[in-house]
mmCIF file of C-alpha atoms in Angstrom:
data_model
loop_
_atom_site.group_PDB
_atom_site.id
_atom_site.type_symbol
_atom_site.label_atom_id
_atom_site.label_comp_id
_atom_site.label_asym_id
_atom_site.label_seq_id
_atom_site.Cartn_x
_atom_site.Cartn_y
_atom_site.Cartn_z
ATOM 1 C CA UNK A 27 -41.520 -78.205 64.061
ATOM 2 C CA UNK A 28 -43.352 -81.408 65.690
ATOM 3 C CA UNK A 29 -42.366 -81.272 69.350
ATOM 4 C CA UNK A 30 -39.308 -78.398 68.588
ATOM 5 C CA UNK A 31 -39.256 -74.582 68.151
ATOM 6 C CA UNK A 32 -36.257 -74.423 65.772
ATOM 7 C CA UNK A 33 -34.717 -70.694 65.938
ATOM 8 C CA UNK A 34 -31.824 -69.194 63.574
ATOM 9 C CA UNK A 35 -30.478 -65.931 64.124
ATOM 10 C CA UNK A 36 -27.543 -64.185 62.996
ATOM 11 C CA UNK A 37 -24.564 -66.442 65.834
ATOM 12 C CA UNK A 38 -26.357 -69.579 65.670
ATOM 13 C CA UNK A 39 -29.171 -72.290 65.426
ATOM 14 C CA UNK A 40 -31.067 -73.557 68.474
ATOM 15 C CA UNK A 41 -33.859 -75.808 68.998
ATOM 16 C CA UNK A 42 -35.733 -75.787 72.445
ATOM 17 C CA UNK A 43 -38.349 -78.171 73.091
ATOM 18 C CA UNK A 44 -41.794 -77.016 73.771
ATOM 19 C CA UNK A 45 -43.026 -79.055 76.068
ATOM 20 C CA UNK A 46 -40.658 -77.473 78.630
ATOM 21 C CA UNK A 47 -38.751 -74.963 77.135
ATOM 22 C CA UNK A 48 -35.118 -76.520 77.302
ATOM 23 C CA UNK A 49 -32.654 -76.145 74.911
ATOM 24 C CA UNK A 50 -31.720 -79.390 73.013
ATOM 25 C CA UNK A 51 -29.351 -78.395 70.718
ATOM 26 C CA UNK A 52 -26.968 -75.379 69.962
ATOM 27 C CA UNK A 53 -25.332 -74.772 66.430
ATOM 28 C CA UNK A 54 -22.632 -71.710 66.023
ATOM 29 C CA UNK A 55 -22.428 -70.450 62.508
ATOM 30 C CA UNK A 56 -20.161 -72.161 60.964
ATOM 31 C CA UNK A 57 -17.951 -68.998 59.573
ATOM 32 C CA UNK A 58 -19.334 -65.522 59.627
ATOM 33 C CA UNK A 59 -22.968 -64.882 60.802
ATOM 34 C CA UNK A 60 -26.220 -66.966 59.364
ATOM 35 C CA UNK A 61 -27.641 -64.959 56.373
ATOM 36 C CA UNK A 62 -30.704 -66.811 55.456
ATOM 37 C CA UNK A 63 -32.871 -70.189 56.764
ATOM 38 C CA UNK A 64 -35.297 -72.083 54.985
ATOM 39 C CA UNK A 65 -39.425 -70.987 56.331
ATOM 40 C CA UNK A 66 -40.484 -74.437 56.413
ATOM 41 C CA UNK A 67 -39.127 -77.458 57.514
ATOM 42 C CA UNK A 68 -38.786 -80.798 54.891
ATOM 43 C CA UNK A 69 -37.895 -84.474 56.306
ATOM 44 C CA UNK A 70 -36.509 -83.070 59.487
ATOM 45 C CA UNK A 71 -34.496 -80.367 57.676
ATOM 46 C CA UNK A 72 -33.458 -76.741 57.208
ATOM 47 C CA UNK A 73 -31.090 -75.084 54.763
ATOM 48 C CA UNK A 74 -28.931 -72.100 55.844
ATOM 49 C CA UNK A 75 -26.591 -69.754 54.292
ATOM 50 C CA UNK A 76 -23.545 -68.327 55.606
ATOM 51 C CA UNK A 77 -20.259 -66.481 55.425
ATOM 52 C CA UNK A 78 -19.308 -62.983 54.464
ATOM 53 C CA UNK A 79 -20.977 -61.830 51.642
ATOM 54 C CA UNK A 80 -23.377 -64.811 52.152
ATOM 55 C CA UNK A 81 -21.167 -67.266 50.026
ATOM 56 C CA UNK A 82 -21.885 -70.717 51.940
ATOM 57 C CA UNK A 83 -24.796 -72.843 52.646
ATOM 58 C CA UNK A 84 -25.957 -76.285 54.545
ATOM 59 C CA UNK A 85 -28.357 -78.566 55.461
ATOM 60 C CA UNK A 86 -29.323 -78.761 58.919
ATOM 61 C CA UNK A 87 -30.757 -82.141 60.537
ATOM 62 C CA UNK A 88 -33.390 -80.508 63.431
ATOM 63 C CA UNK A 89 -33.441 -83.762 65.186
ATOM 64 C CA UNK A 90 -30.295 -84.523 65.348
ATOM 65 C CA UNK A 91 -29.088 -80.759 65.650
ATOM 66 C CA UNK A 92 -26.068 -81.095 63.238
ATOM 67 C CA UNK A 93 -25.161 -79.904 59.776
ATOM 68 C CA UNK A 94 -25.422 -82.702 57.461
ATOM 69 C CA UNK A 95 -23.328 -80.972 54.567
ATOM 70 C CA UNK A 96 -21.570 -77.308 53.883
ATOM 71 C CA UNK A 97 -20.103 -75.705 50.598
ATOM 72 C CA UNK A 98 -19.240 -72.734 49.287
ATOM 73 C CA UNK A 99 -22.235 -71.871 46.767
ATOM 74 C CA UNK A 100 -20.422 -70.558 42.996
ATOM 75 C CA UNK A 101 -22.263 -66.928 43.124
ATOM 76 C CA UNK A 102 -21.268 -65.325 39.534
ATOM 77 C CA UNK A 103 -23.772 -62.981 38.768
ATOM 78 C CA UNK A 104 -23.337 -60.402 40.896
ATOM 79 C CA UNK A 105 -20.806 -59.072 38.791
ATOM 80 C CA UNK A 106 -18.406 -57.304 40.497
ATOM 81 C CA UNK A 107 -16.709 -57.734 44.544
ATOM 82 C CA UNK A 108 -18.504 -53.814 44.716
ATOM 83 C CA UNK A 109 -21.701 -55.424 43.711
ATOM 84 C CA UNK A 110 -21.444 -58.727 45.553
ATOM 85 C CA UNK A 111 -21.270 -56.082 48.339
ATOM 86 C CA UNK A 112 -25.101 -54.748 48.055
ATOM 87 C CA UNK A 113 -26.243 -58.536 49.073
ATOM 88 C CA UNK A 114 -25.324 -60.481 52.222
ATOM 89 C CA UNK A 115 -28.670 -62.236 52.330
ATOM 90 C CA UNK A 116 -30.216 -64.993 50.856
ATOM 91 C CA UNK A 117 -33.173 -66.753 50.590
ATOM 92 C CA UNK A 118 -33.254 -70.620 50.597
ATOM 93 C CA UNK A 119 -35.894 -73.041 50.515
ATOM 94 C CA UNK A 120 -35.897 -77.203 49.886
ATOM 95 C CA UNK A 121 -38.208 -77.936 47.745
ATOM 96 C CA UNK A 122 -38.411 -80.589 45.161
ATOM 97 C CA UNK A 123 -35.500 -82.349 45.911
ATOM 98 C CA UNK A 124 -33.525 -78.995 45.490
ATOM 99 C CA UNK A 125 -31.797 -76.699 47.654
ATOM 100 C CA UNK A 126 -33.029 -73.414 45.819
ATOM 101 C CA UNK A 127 -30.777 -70.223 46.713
ATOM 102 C CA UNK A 128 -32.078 -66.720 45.710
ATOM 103 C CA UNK A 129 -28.787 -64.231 45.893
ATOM 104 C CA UNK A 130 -28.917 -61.044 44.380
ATOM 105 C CA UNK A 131 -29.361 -61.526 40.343
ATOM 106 C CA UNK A 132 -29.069 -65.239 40.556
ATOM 107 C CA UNK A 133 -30.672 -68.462 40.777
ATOM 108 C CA UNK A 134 -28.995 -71.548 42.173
ATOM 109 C CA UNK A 135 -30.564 -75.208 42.715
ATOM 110 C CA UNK A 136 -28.373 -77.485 45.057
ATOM 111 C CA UNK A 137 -28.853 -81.474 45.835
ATOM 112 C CA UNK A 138 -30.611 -81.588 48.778
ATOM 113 C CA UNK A 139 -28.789 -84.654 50.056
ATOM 114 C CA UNK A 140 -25.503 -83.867 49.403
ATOM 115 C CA UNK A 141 -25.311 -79.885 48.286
ATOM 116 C CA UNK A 142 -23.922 -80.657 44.979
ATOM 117 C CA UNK A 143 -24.677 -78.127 42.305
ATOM 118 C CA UNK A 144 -27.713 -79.359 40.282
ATOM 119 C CA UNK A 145 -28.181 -75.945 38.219
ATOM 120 C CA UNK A 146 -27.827 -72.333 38.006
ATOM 121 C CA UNK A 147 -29.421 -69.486 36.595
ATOM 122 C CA UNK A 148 -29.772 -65.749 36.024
ATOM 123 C CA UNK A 149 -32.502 -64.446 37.994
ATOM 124 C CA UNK A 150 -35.722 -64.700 35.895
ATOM 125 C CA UNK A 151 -37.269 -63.237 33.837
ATOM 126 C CA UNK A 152 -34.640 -63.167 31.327
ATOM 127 C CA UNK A 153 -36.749 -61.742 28.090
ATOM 128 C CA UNK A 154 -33.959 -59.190 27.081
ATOM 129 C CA UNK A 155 -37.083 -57.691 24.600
ATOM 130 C CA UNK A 156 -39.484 -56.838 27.299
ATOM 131 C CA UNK A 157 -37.241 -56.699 30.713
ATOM 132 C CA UNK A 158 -33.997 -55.051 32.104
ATOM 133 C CA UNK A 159 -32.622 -55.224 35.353
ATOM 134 C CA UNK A 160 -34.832 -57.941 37.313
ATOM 135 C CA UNK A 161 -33.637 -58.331 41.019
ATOM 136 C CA UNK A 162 -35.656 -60.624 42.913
ATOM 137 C CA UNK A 163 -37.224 -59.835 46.355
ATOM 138 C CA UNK A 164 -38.563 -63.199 47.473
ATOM 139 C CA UNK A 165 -39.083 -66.722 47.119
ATOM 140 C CA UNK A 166 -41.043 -69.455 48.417
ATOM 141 C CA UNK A 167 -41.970 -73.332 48.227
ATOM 142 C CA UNK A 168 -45.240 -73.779 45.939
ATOM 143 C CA UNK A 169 -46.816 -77.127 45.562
ATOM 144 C CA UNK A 170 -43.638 -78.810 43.976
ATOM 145 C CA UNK A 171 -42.677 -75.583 42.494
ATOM 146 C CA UNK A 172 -40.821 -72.548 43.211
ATOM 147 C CA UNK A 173 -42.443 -69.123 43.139
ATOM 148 C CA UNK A 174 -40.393 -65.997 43.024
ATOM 149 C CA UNK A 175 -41.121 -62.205 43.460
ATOM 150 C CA UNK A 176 -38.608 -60.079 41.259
ATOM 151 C CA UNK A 177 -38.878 -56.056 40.431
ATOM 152 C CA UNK A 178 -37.743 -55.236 37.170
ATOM 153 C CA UNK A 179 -37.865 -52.462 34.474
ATOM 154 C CA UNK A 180 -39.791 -52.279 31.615
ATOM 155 C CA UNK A 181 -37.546 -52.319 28.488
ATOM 156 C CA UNK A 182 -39.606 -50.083 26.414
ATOM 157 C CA UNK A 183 -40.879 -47.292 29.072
ATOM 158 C CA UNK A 184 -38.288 -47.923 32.138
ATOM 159 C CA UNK A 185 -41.675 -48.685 34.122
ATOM 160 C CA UNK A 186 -41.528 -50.383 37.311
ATOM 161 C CA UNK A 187 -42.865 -54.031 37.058
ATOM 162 C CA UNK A 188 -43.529 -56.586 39.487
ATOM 163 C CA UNK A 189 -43.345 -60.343 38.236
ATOM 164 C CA UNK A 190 -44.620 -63.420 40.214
ATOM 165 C CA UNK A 191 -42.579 -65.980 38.181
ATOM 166 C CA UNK A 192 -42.622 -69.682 38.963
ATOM 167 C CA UNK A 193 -39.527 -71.903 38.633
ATOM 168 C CA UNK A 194 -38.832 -75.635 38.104
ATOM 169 C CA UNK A 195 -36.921 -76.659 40.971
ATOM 170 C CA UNK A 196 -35.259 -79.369 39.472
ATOM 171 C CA UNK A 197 -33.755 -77.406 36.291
ATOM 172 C CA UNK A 198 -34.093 -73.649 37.307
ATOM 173 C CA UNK A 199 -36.276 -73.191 34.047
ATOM 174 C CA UNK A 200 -38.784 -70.879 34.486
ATOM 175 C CA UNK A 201 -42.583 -72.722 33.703
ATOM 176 C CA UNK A 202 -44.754 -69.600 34.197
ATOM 177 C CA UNK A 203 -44.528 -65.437 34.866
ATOM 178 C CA UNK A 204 -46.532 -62.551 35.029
ATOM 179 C CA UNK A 205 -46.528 -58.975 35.525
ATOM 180 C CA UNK A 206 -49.212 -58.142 38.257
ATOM 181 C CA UNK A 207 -48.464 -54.512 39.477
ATOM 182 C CA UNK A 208 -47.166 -52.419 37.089
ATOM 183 C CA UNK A 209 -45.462 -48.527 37.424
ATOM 184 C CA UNK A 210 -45.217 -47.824 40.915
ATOM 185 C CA UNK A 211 -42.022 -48.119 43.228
ATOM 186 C CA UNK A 212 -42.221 -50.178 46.220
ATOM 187 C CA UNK A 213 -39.576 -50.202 48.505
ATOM 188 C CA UNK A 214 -40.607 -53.649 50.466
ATOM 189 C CA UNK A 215 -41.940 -56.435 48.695
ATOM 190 C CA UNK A 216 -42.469 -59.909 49.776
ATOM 191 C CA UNK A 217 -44.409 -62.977 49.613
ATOM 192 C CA UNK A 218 -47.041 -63.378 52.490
ATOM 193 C CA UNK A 219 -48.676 -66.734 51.667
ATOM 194 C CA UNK A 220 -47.985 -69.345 49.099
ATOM 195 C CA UNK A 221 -51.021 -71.120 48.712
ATOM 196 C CA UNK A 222 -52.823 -69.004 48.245
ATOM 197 C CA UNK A 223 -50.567 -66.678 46.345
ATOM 198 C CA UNK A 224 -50.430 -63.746 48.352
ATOM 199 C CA UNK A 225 -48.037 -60.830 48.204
ATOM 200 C CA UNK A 226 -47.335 -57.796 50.281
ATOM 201 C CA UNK A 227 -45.965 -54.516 48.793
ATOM 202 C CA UNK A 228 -45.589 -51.483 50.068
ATOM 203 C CA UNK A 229 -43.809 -47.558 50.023
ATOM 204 C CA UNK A 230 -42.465 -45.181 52.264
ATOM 205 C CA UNK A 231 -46.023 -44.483 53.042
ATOM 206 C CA UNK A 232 -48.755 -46.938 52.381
ATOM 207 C CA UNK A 233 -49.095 -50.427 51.024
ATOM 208 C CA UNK A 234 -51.232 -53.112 49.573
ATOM 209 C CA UNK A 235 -51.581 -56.778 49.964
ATOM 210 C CA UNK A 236 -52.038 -59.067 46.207
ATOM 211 C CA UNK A 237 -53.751 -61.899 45.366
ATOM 212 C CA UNK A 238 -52.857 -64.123 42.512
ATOM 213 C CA UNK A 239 -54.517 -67.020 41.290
ATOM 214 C CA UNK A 240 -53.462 -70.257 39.513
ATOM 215 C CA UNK A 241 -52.484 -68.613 36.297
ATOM 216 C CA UNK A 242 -50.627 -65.120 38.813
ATOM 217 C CA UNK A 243 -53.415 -63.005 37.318
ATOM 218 C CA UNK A 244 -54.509 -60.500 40.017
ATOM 219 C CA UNK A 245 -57.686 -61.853 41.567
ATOM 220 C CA UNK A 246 -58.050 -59.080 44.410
ATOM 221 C CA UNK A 247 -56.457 -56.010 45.934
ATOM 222 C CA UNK A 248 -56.267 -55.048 49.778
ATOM 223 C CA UNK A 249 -55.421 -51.395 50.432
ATOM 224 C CA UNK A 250 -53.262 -51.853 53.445
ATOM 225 C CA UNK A 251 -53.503 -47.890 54.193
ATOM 226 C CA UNK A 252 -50.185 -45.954 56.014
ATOM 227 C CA UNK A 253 -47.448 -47.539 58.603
ATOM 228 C CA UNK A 254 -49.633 -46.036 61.695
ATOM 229 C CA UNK A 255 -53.301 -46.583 61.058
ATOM 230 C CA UNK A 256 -52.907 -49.254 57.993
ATOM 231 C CA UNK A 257 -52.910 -53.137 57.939
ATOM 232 C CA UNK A 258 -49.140 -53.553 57.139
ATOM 233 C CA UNK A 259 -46.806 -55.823 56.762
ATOM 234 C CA UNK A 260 -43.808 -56.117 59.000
ATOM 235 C CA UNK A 261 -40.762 -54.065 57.518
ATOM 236 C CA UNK A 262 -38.999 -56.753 58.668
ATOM 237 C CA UNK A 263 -40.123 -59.228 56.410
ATOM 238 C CA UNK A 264 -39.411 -60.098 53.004
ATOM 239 C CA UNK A 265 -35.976 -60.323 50.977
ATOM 240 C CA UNK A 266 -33.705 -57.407 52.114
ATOM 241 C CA UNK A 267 -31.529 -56.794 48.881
ATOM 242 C CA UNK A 268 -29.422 -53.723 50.907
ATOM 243 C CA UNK A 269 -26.855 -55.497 53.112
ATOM 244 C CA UNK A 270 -27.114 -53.096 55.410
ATOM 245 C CA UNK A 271 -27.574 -55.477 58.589
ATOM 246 C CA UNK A 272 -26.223 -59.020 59.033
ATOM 247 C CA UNK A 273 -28.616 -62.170 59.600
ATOM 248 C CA UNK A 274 -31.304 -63.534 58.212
ATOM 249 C CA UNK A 275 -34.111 -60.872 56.683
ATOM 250 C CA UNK A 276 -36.664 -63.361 55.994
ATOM 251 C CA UNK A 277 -39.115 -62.922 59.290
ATOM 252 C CA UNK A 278 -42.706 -64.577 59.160
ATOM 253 C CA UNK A 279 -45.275 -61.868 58.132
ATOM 254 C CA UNK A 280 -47.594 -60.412 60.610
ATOM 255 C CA UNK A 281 -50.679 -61.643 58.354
ATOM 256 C CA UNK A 282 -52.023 -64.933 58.346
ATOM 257 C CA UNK A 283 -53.425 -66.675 55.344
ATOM 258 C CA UNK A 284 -56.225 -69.127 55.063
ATOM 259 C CA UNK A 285 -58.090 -70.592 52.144
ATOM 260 C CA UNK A 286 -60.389 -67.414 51.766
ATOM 261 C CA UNK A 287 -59.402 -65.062 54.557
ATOM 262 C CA UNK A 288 -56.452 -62.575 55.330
ATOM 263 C CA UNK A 289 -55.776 -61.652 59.154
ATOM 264 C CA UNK A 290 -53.850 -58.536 59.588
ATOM 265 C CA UNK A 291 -52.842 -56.178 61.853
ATOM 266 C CA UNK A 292 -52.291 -52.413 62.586
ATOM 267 C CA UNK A 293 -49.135 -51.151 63.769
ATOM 268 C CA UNK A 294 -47.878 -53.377 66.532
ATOM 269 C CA UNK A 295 -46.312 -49.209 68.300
ATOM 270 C CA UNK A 296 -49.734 -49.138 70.291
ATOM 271 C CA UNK A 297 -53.124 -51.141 71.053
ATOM 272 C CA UNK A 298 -54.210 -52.083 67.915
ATOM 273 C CA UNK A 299 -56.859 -53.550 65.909
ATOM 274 C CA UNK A 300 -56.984 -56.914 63.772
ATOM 275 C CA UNK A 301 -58.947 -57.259 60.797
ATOM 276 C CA UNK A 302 -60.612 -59.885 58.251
ATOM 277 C CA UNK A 303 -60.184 -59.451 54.446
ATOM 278 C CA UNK A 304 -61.704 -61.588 51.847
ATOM 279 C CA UNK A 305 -58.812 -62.459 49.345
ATOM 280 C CA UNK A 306 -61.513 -63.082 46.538
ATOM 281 C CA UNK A 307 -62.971 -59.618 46.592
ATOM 282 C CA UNK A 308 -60.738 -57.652 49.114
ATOM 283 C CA UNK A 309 -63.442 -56.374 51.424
ATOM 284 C CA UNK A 310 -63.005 -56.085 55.152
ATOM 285 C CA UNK A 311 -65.196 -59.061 56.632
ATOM 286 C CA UNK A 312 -64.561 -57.551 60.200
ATOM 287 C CA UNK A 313 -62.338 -55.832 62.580
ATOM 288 C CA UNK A 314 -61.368 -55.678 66.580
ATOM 289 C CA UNK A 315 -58.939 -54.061 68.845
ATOM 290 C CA UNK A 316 -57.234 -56.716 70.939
ATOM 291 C CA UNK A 317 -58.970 -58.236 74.011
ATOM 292 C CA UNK A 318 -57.921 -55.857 77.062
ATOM 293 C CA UNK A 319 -56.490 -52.960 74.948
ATOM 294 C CA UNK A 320 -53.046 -54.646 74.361
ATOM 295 C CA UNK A 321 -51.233 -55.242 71.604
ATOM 296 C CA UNK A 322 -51.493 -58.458 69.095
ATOM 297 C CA UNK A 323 -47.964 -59.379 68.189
ATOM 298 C CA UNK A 324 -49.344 -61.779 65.818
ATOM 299 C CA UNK A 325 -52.103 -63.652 64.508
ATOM 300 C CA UNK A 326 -51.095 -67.772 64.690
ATOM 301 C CA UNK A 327 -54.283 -69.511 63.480
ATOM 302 C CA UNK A 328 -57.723 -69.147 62.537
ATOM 303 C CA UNK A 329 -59.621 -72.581 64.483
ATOM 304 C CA UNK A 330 -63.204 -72.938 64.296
ATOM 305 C CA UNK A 331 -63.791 -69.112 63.181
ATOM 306 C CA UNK A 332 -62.075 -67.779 65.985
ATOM 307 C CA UNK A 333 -58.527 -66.353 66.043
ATOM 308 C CA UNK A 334 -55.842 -67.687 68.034
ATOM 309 C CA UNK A 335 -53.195 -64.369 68.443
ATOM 310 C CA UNK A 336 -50.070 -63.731 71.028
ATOM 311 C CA UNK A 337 -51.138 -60.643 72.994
ATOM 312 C CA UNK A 338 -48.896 -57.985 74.895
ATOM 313 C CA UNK A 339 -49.702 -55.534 77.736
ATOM 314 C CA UNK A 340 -47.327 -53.367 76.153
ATOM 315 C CA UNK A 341 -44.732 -52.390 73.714
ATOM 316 C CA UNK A 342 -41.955 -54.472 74.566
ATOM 317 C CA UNK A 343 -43.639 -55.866 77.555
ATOM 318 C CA UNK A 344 -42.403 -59.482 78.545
ATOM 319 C CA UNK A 345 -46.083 -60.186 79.619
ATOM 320 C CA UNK A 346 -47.059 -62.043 76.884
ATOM 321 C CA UNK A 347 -49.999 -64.830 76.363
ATOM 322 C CA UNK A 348 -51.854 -66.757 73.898
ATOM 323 C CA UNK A 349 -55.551 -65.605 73.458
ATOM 324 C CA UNK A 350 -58.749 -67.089 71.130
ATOM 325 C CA UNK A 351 -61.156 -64.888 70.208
ATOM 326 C CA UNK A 352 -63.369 -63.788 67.435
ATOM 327 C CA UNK A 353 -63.409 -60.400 65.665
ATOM 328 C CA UNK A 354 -66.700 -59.389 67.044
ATOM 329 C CA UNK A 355 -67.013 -60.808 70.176
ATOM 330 C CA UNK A 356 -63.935 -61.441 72.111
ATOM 331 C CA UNK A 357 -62.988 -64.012 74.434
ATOM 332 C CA UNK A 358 -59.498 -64.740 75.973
ATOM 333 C CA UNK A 359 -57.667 -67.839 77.369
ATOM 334 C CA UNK A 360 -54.416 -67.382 78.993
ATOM 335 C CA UNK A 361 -51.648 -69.453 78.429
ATOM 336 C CA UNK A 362 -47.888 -69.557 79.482
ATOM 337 C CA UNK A 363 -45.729 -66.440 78.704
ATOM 338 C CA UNK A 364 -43.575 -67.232 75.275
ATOM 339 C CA UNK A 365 -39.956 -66.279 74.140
ATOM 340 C CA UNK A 366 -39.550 -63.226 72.144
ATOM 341 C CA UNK A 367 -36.917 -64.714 69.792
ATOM 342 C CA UNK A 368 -37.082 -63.792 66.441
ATOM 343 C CA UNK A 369 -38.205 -67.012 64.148
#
């Protein structure tokens, strides 16, 4: 953020600056390892969680590089310690004033000045006629709102539905939902865009990208393919509900989003190819391996109708540099090498 790279991993928080790389500021977790960090950065701050199991969150200032407040968040709805267990991740975003914590079944809005508790709520949707069982799988800032992802089971049939359901950040209350995928198990699921609504599920074998409009009524459908040849998403992303790793789970998502356009990639394992999707009809506008046969690590912007990507030699090669090119034609400008560090 402005003239910062802001980094949280599992030990601690860092900030380097980019005109030079330097570090600025260094911030150890404060118990435990860092579960979850906000995507986006609001009046010069980030929220974190914390703490075994998850059970602790703050407010960090990025300029100053200091937490401004830490408490222990009042998680009740997992139930059971055995079922507190399955979750020791989080996702928090500030929006609206709020501090609003996903964890496992429940929904938590904190004072974003001061981390008091402003509300709390099962995870919605709660209509105990049509729904059982809804675990969420992601959240993010919408406009002044709060939009969540949540799987849950169709009361009548046991069906598998998938709910885009947006929240009041200021009460909890839920203003809007909607079933857009119904009856098919997806094993990662997670929000790739927020404006405009964009979501990314997928199987052990192929996946699809979703976009919702205004109302989160489907508008079009992208057929990401398989893991290999497909347009995924990165496993990596999204709202991991299985606690089977510490740190934070929610990684930016190898697609970019603009206004009208999807950029995604092919399966960062070899040289691969990037590709164009209108989100209002789902076709493939265009496609292109990356310049010089290596490997796009990730799309960054679209500027002017050309692509700005970072580009590898190789898997895992620390050769790394920033190119600009269009899907058709391409052209390359270097720039410096950048850090590998997980954001």
């Amino acid at each position: 953020m402005g003239d910062d790279l802001v980094l949280v991993n599992d030990t601690y928080a860092v900030a380097y600056a980019r005109s030079d790389g330097k570090e600025r500021w260094r911030i150890p977790s404060p118990s435990g390892h860092f579960c979850g960090a906000s995507t986006s950065v609001v009046d010069n701050r980030v929220a974190v969680g914390y703490g075994d199991l998850c059970s602790s969150a703050a407010v960090l200032d990025v300029n100053a590089g200091k937490l401004l407040w830490q408490r222990a968040m009042p998680i009740t709805s997992s139930g059971s310690p055995s079922e507190a267990k399955l979750d020791e991740h989080a996702v928090l975003e500030i929006v609206g004033g709020s501090v609003v914590v996903v964890h496992y079944q429940q929904l938590l809005g904190l004072d974003a000045a001061t981390g008091a508790v402003r509300w709390s709520e099962v995870t919605p949707p709660t209509d105990e006629k049509v729904y059982s069982n809804c675990i969420p799988s992601d959240g993010m800032p919408r406009s002044a709102d709060f939009v969540l992802l949540s799987h849950c089971s169709a009361k009548d049939s046991g069906d598998d539905l998938y709910v885009a359901v947006v929240v009041d950040p200021a009460t909890g209350k839920t203003k809007q939902h909607n079933e857009f995928v119904k009856s098919k198990s997806y094993l990662t699921m997670a929000w790739v865009s927020a404006s405009p609504l964009v979501a990314y599920l997928s199987d052990a074998s192929k996946g699809l990208y979703e976009t919702l409009d205004d109302s989160l009524e489907p508008v079009s459908t992208i057929e990401a393919g398989d893991a290999v040849n497909g347009f995924m998403g990165d496993d990596g992303f999204g709202y991991s509900l299985s606690g089977i790793s510490n740190g934070i789970s929610h990684r930016r998502s190898r697609a970019l989003v603009t206004s009208t356009t999807m950029i995604a990639l092919t399966s960062p394992q070899k040289p691969n190819r990037l590709a164009a999707f209108d989100l209002r009809t789902g076709a493939k506008r265009r496609e292109a391996p990356a310049p010089g046969g290596g490997i796009v690590a990730a799309p960054l912007a679209v500027d002017n109708g050309q692509v700005i990507a970072v580009v590898s030699a190789g898997q895992d090669s620390p050769d790394q540099h920033i190119v600009k090119f269009a899907l058709d034609t391409v052209s390359s400008a270097s720039a410096p090498p950048r850090r590998r560090d997980r954001l």
